[in-house]
Coordinates of C-alpha atoms in Angstrom, one line a residue:
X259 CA -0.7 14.6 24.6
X260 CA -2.0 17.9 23.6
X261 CA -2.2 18.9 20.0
X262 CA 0.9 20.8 19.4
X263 CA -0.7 23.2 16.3
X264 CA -3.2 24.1 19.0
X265 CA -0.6 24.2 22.4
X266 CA 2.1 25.9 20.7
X267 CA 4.9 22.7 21.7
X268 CA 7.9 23.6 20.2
X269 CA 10.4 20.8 19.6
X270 CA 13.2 22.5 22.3
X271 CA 11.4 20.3 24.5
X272 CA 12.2 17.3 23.3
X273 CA 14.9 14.9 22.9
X274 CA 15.0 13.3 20.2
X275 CA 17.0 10.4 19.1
X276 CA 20.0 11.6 16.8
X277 CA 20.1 14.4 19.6
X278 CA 20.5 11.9 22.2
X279 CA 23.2 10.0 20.1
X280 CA 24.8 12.9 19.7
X281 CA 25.1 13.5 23.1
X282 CA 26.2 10.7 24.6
X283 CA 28.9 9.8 21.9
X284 CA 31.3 10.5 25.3
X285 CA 30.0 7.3 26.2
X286 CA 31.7 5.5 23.7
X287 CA 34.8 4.9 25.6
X288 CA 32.7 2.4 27.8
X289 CA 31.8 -1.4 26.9
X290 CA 28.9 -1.6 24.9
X291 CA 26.6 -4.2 26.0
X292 CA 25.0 -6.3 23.7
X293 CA 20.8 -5.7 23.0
X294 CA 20.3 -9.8 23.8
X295 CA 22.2 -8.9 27.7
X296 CA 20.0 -5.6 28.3
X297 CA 16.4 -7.0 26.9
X298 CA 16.6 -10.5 26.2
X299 CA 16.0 -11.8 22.5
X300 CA 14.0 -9.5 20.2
X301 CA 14.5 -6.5 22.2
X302 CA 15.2 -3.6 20.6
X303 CA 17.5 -1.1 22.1
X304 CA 15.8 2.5 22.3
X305 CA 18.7 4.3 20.2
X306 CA 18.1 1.7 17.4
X307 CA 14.6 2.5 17.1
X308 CA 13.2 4.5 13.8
X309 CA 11.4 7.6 15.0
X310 CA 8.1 7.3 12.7
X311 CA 5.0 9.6 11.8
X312 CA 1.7 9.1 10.5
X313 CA 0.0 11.1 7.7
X314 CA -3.6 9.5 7.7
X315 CA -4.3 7.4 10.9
X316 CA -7.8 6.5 10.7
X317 CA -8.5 3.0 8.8
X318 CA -5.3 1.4 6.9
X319 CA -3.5 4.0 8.2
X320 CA -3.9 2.7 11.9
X321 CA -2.9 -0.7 10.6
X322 CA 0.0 0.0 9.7
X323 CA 1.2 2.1 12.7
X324 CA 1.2 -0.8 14.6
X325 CA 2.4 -3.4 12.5
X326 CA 5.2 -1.0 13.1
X327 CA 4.8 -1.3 17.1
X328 CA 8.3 -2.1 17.4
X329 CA 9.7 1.1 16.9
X330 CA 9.0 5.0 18.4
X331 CA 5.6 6.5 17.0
X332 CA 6.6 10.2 17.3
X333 CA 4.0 12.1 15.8
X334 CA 0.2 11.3 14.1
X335 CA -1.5 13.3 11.6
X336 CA -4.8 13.4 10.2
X337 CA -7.6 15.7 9.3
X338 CA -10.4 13.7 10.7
X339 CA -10.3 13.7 14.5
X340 CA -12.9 11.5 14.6
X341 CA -11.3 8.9 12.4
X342 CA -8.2 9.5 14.3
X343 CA -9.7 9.1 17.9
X344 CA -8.5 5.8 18.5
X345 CA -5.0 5.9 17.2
X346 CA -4.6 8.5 19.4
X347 CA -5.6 7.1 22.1
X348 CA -3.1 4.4 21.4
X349 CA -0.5 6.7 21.1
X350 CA -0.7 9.0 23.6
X351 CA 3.0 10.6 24.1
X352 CA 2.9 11.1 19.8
X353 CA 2.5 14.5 19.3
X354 CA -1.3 15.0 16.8
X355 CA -1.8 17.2 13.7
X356 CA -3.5 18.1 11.1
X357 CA -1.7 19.4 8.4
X358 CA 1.1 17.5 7.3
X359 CA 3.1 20.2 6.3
X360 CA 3.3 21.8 9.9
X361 CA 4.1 18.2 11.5
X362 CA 7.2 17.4 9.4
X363 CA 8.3 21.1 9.7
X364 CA 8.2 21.1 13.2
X365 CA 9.5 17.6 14.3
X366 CA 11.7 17.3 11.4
X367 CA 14.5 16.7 13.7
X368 CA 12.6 14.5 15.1
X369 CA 11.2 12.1 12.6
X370 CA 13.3 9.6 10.8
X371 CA 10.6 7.9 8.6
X372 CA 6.7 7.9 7.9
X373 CA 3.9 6.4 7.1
X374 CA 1.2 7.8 4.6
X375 CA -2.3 6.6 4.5
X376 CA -3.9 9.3 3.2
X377 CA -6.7 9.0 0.2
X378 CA -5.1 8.4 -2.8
X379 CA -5.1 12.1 -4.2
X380 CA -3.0 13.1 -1.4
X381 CA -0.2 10.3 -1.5
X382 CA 2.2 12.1 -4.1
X383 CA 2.2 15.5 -2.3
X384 CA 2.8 14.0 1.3
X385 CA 5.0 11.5 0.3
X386 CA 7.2 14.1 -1.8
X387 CA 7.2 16.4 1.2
X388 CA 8.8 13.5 3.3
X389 CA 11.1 12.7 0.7
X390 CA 12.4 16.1 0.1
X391 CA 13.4 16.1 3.8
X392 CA 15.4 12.6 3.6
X393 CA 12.7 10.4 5.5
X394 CA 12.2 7.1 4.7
X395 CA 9.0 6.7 3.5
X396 CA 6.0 4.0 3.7
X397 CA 3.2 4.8 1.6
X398 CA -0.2 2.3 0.9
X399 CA -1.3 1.9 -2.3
X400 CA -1.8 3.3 -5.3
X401 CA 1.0 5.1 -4.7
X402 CA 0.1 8.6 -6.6
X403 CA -2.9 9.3 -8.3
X404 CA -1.4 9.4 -11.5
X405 CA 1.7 8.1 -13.4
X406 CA 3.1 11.3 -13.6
X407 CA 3.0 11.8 -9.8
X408 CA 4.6 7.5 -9.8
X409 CA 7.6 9.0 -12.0
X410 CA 8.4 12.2 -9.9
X411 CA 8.2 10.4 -6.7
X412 CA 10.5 7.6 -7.9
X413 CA 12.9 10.0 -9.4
X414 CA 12.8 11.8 -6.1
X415 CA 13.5 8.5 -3.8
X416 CA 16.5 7.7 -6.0
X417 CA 17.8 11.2 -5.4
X418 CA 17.1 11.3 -1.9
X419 CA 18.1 7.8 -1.3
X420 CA 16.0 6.6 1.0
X421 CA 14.3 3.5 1.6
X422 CA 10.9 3.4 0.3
X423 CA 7.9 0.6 0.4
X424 CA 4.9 0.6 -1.5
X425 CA 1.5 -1.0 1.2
X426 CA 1.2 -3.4 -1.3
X427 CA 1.4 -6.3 1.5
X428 CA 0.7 -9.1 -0.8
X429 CA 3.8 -9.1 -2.0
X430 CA 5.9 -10.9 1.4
X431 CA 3.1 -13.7 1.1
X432 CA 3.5 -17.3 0.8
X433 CA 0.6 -17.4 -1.9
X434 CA 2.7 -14.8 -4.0
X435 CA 5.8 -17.1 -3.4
X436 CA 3.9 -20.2 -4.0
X437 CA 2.3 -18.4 -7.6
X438 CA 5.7 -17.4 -8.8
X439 CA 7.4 -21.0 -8.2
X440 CA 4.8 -22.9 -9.8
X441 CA 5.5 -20.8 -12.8
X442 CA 9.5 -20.9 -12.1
X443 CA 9.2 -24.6 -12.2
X444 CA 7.1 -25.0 -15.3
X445 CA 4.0 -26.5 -13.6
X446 CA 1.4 -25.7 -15.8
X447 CA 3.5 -25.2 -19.1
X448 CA 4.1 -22.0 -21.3
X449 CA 1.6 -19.1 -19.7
X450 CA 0.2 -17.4 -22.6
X451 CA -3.0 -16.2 -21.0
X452 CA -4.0 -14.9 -17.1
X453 CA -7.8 -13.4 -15.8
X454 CA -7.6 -11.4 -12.9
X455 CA -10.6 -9.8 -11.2
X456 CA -12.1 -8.1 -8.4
X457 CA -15.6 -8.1 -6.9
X458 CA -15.7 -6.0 -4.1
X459 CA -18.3 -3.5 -3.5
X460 CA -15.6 -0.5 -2.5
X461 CA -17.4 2.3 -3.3
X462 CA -20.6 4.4 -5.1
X463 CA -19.7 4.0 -9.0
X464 CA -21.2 5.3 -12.3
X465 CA -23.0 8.1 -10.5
X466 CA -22.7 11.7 -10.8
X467 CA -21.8 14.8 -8.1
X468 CA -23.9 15.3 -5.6
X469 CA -26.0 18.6 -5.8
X470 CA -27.2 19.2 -2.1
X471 CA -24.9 20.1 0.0
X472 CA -24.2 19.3 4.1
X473 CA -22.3 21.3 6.9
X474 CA -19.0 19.8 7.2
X475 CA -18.9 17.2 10.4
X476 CA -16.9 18.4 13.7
X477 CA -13.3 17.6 13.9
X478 CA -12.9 17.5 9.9
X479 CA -11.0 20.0 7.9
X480 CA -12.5 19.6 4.7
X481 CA -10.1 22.2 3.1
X482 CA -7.1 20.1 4.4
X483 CA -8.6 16.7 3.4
X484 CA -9.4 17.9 -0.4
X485 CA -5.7 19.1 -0.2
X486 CA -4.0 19.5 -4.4
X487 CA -8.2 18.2 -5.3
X488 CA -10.2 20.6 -7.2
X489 CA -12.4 22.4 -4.5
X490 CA -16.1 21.4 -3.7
X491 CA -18.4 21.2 -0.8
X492 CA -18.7 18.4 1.5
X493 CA -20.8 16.0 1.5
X494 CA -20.9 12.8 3.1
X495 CA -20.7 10.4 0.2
X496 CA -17.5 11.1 -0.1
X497 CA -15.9 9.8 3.5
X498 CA -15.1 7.7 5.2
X499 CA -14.1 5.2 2.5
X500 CA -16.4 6.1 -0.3
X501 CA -13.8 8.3 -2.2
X502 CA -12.1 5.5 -3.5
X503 CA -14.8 5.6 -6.3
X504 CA -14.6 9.3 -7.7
X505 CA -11.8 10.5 -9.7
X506 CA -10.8 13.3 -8.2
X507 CA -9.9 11.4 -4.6
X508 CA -9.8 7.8 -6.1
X509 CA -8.6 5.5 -8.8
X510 CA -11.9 3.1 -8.9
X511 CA -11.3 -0.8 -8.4
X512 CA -8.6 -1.2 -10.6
X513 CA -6.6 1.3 -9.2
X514 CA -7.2 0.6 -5.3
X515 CA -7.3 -3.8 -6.2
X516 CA -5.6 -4.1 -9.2
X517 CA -2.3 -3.5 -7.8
X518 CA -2.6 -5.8 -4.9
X519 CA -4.3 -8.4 -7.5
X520 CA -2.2 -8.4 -9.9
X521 CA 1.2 -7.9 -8.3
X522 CA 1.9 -12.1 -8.1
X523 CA 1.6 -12.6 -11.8
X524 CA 3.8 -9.1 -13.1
X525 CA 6.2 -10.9 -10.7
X526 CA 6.0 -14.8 -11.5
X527 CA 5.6 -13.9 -15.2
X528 CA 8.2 -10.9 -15.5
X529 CA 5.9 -8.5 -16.9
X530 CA 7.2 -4.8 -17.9
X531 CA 4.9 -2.3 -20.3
X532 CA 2.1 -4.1 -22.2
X533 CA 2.4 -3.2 -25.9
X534 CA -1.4 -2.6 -26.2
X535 CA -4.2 -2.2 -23.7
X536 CA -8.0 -2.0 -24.7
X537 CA -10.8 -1.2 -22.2
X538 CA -14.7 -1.5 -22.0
X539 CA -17.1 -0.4 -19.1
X540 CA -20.3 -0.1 -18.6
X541 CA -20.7 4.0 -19.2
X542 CA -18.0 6.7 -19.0
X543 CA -18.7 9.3 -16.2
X544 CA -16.5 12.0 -15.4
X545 CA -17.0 12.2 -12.0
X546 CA -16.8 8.5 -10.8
X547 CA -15.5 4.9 -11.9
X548 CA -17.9 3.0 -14.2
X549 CA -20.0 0.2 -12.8
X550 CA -18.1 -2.7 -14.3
X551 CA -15.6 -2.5 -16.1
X552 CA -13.2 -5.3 -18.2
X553 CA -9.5 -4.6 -19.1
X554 CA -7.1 -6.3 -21.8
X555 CA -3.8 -5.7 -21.7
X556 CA -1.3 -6.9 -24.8
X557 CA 2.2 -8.2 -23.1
X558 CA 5.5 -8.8 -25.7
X559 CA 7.6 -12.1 -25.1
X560 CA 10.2 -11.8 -22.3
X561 CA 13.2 -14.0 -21.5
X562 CA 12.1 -17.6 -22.2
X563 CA 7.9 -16.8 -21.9
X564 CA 5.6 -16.2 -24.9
X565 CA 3.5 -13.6 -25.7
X566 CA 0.7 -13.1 -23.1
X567 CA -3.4 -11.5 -22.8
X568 CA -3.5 -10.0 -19.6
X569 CA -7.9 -9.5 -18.4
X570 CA -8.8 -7.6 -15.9
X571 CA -12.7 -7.9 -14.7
X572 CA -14.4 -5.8 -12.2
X573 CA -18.2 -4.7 -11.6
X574 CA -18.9 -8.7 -11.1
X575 CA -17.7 -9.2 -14.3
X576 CA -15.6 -13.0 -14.4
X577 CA -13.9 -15.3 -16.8
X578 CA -15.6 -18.1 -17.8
X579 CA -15.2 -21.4 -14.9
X580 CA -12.9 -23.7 -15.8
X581 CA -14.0 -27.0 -16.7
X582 CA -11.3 -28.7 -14.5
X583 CA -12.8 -26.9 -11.3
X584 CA -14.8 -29.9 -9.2
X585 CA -18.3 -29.2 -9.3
X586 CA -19.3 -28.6 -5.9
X587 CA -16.5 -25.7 -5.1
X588 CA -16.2 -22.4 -5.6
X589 CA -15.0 -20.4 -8.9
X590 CA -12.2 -18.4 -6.7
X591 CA -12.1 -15.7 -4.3
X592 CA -13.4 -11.8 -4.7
X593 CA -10.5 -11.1 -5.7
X594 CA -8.2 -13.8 -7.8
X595 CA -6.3 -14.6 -10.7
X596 CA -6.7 -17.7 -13.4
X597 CA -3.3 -18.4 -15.3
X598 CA -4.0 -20.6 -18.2
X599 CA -0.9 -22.9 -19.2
X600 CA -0.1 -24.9 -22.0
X601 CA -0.4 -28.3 -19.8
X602 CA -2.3 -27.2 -16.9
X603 CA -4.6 -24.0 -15.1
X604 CA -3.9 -22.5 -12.0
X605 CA -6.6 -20.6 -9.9
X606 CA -5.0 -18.4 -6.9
X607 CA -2.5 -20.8 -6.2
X608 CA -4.0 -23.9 -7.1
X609 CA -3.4 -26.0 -9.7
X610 CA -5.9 -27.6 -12.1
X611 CA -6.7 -30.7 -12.6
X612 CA -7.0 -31.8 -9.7
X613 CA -4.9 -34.5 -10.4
X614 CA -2.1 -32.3 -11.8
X615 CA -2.5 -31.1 -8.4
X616 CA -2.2 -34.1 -6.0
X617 CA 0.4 -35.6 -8.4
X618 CA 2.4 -32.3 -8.3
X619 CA 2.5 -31.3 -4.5
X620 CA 4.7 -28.3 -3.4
X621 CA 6.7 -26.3 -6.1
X622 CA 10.7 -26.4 -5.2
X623 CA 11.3 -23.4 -2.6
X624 CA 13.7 -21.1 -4.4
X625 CA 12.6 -18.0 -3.4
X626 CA 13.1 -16.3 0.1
X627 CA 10.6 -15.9 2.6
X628 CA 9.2 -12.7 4.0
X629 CA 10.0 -11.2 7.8
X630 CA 7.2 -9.5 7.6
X631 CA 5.6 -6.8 4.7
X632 CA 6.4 -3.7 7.3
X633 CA 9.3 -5.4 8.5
X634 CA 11.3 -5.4 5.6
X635 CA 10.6 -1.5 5.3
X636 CA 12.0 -1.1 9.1
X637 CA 15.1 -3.6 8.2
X638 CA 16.0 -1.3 4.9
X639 CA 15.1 2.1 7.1
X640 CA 18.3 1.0 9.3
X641 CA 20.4 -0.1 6.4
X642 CA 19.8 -3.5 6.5

């Protein structure tokens, strides 16, 4: 399909989905037949399909659009043609853009919900735009760059009342399930103390801006891409991926990991504000995360738990190994978490001793189990 900012498409061509509804309601006087009778088991019926968009389909963003496969991808956005080139390709009848803004003003009759995947800086404005026009909205993590941009979106969704999901996928696994009845079930005693950390190498850190500067790369609109971000050239240690690292585009390890790292124990342990958080790092820059950095946060007594110490660790930073960990296996993943008990430890989802673990087995299963991360978003998209 051609792009429609450059062809001109308006959306008169078109028919889109509440149109159709609309006019074929005549129809109604007929037998409906079943979705099983027309397409077997699992099909879904074209007129109960979400019409969604894309805002950022390079990377995570094409991920997402098809774990979504089931329904109608309408129309893909994205400043980086290049990045974009395959998702395109995937989709070819979705119409393309670049700037947000134009899509949902153009096929706003046309949308029903969408997914951003933008860098983080630009998830609060796009998402907000969606919002304000009643779509349903998917947006990957961190969800704003700020927790000023988190309240007004919220606020926003609650208005608007549409259904929203944050790409934090972790959240519809069985480890998260696992992690949170181990703790339901009082495996390892009283949890007064958790280390959670992440080692990945996402992006440059402690460094400063760049002083030379580059022609901006064919099929990028750098203007578009720094969007509500403070203006400055291009250069290309900012993209692909390498944003994540510098303030103005990214919220460093914490805020990219943190989130999905951390999500199992604010759930299993029923965690709200901490009452005190103290940080160290290896430098303070203005322009990028730090190196390393190690994070305590202070967390009151809730409903039946004590008072817990919250560490976070990045930068290669890690807790010291537990004694009870075999010798011979690793100390966790990249990214984990170590809850400390009163009676036992538990690393991911694994419970030390060893022999607290064989004699233990499976926690009771108390807790529902997930469809699917994007599925659940669909299922509330339709009312369900």
């Amino acid at each position: 399909m051609r792009d429609r900012e450059q062809a001109g498409v308006t959306r008169g061509a078109r028919l889109s989905r509440r149109n159709f509804v609309a006019a074929t309601a005549a129809a109604a006087a007929f037998t409906i037949v079943g979705r099983d009778v027309l397409g077997g088991p699992g099909h879904v019926p074209p007129s109960e399909k979400l019409n969604i968009a894309g805002i950022g389909v390079g990377g995570r963003g094409a991920g997402d659009l098809d774990a979504v496969g089931s329904e109608n991808i309408v129309a893909l956005c994205d400043v980086d043609q290049r990045q974009a080139a395959a998702t395109f390709k995937r989709f070819p009848r979705a119409a393309r853009y670049k700037d947000f803004r134009r899509m949902l003003d153009r096929e706003d009759k046309n949308i029903d919900a969408v997914i951003v995947a933008t860098p983080d800086h630009v998830h609060a404005v796009a998402s907000m735009a969606a919002i304000k026009r009643g779509k349903h909205v998917y947006c990957e993590k961190p969800l704003a760059h700020s927790i000023y941009e988190v309240r007004r979106l919220t606020e926003a969704a609650r208005q608007a009342g549409v259904a929203t999901q944050l790409g934090n996928q972790g959240q519809a696994s069985e480890e998260t399930r696992l992690v949170c009845e181990f703790i339901a079930d009082n495996a390892i005693g009283a949890v007064r103390e958790v280390h959670s950390w992440s080692n990945r190498p996402i992006s440059p850190r402690g460094i400063d801006r760049p002083k030379d500067t580059h022609p901006v790369p064919e099929g990028l609109d750098w203007d578009l891409w720094l969007g509500p971000a403070p203006k400055r050239p291009y250069h290309p240690c900012y993209l692909p991926f390498t944003w994540r690292g510098w303030w103005d585009f990214g919220t460093g390890v914490l805020g990219d990991i943190g989130c999905h790292q951390m999500a199992p124990i604010f759930r299993a342990l029923k965690l709200g504000y901490p009452t005190s958080v103290e940080a160290c790092s290896s430098g303070v820059n203005s322009e990028t995360a730090p190196l390393a950095s190690m994070v305590r946060y202070d967390f009151p007594a809730r409903s039946g738990m004590p008072p817990l110490k919250l560490t976070w660790y990045d930068g290669g930073l890690m807790p010291p190994r537990p004694e009870e960990l075999p010798n011979g296996l690793r100390f966790g993943n990249a990214d984990d978490n170590l809850c400390i008990g009163e009676t036992g430890k538990m690393l991911g989802h694994r419970l030390l001793p060893e022999a607290l673990s064989k004699e233990y087995g499976k926690p009771p299963r108390i807790l529902p189990r997930s469809p699917g991360h994007h599925r659940e978003w669909i299922d509330a998209c339709k009312g369900g």
